[in-house]
Amino acid sequence: MPLYGALEAGGTKMVCAVGDEQGNILERVSLPTRTPEETMPEMLAFYRGKDLSALGVGCFGPVDLDRGSPTYGSILATPKLPWRDYPIVQRFEEALGLPVGFDTDVNAAALGEATWGCTRGLASSIYVTVGTGVGVGVVIDGRPYHGMMHPEAGHLFVARHPDDPMPQGVCPYHPNCLEGLASGPAIERRWGKKAQELSDRPEVWTLEAYYIAQALCGYMMILSPQRIILGGGVTHQEHLLPLVREEVRRQLGGYLVGKALDDLEDYIVPVSLSDNQGVMGAVRLAMDALAR
Ligand code: ADP
Ligand code: ZN
């Protein structure tokens, strides 16, 4: 059975793994993300000599996913400056001589769940991560959706809550986007403590649910996904999901109807692959690259 290399490339760590067609992760290491000059050789050393058939990369962005573009497979205007304009796909192809599948980190996670997790068998789904940033991966007709470049739905503009004590969001680009108002760093800025230390403060979580729900209503009305997965560090607060569901129902105002909406517990769900969804999605990207 063929083996696949998988890389979940993040701004703080690179998770390198080997997986099979069943989505089993057979081996993995986590390397700190330093410069390409330092980190690429370490990653290559992990993948070499393992008889891999292809590599899949789910990458922090923004990235160029347009196969017709001269910079296809590069990381674009990232704040991680040493990686800006880095042609990561080309470098892996040259160094390993393997087909390389490539997508955003969140599209990979959405695809991992859609292949082996809680959105398996559904044609459409989205994966929303609320962590250091907010990102959204979109699967439509069973495939990651790119569009013009790729969705950046974490930066969806939301209406501020009139009682929000923080005067504006933490996103350097937008005063009132979801990431700027609801990411882990936004919570920390607003309340002066890390999100994980605020479990017992109900006002923190009702406000958080208010913002996340607005975005989910937007995604539902535009994309009509068959299921929504909520992941990321902030969603480790188990009381958050019920609040989000309740707030989605309230904000929709009875407009959208259907079986899924009668049972929001089965519609807005937590991750099912124990935070392996990203790396498993990268395995699937590798499988698809080989099949091409
Ligand atoms: P990243 O987004 O960097 O990949 P995470 O998804 O773990 O990593 O997100 C990190 C953010 O999530 C931090 O802002 C942190 O405060 C927050 N976070 C991590 N664990 C928890 C938790 N148990 N409860 C609430 N917030 C958390
Ligand atoms: Zn923004």
Short mmCIF file of C-alpha atoms and ligand atoms in Angstrom, two decimals, residues 155 171 174 177, ligand 2:
data_model
loop_
_atom_site.label_atom_id
_atom_site.label_comp_id
_atom_site.label_asym_id
_atom_site.label_seq_id
_atom_site.Cartn_x
_atom_site.Cartn_y
_atom_site.Cartn_z
CA HIS A 155 -12.06 38.14 8.00
CA CYS A 171 -6.95 42.65 13.04
CA HIS A 174 -10.11 45.58 9.54
CA CYS A 177 -13.80 41.43 11.24
ZN ZN B 2 -9.43 41.10 9.36
#
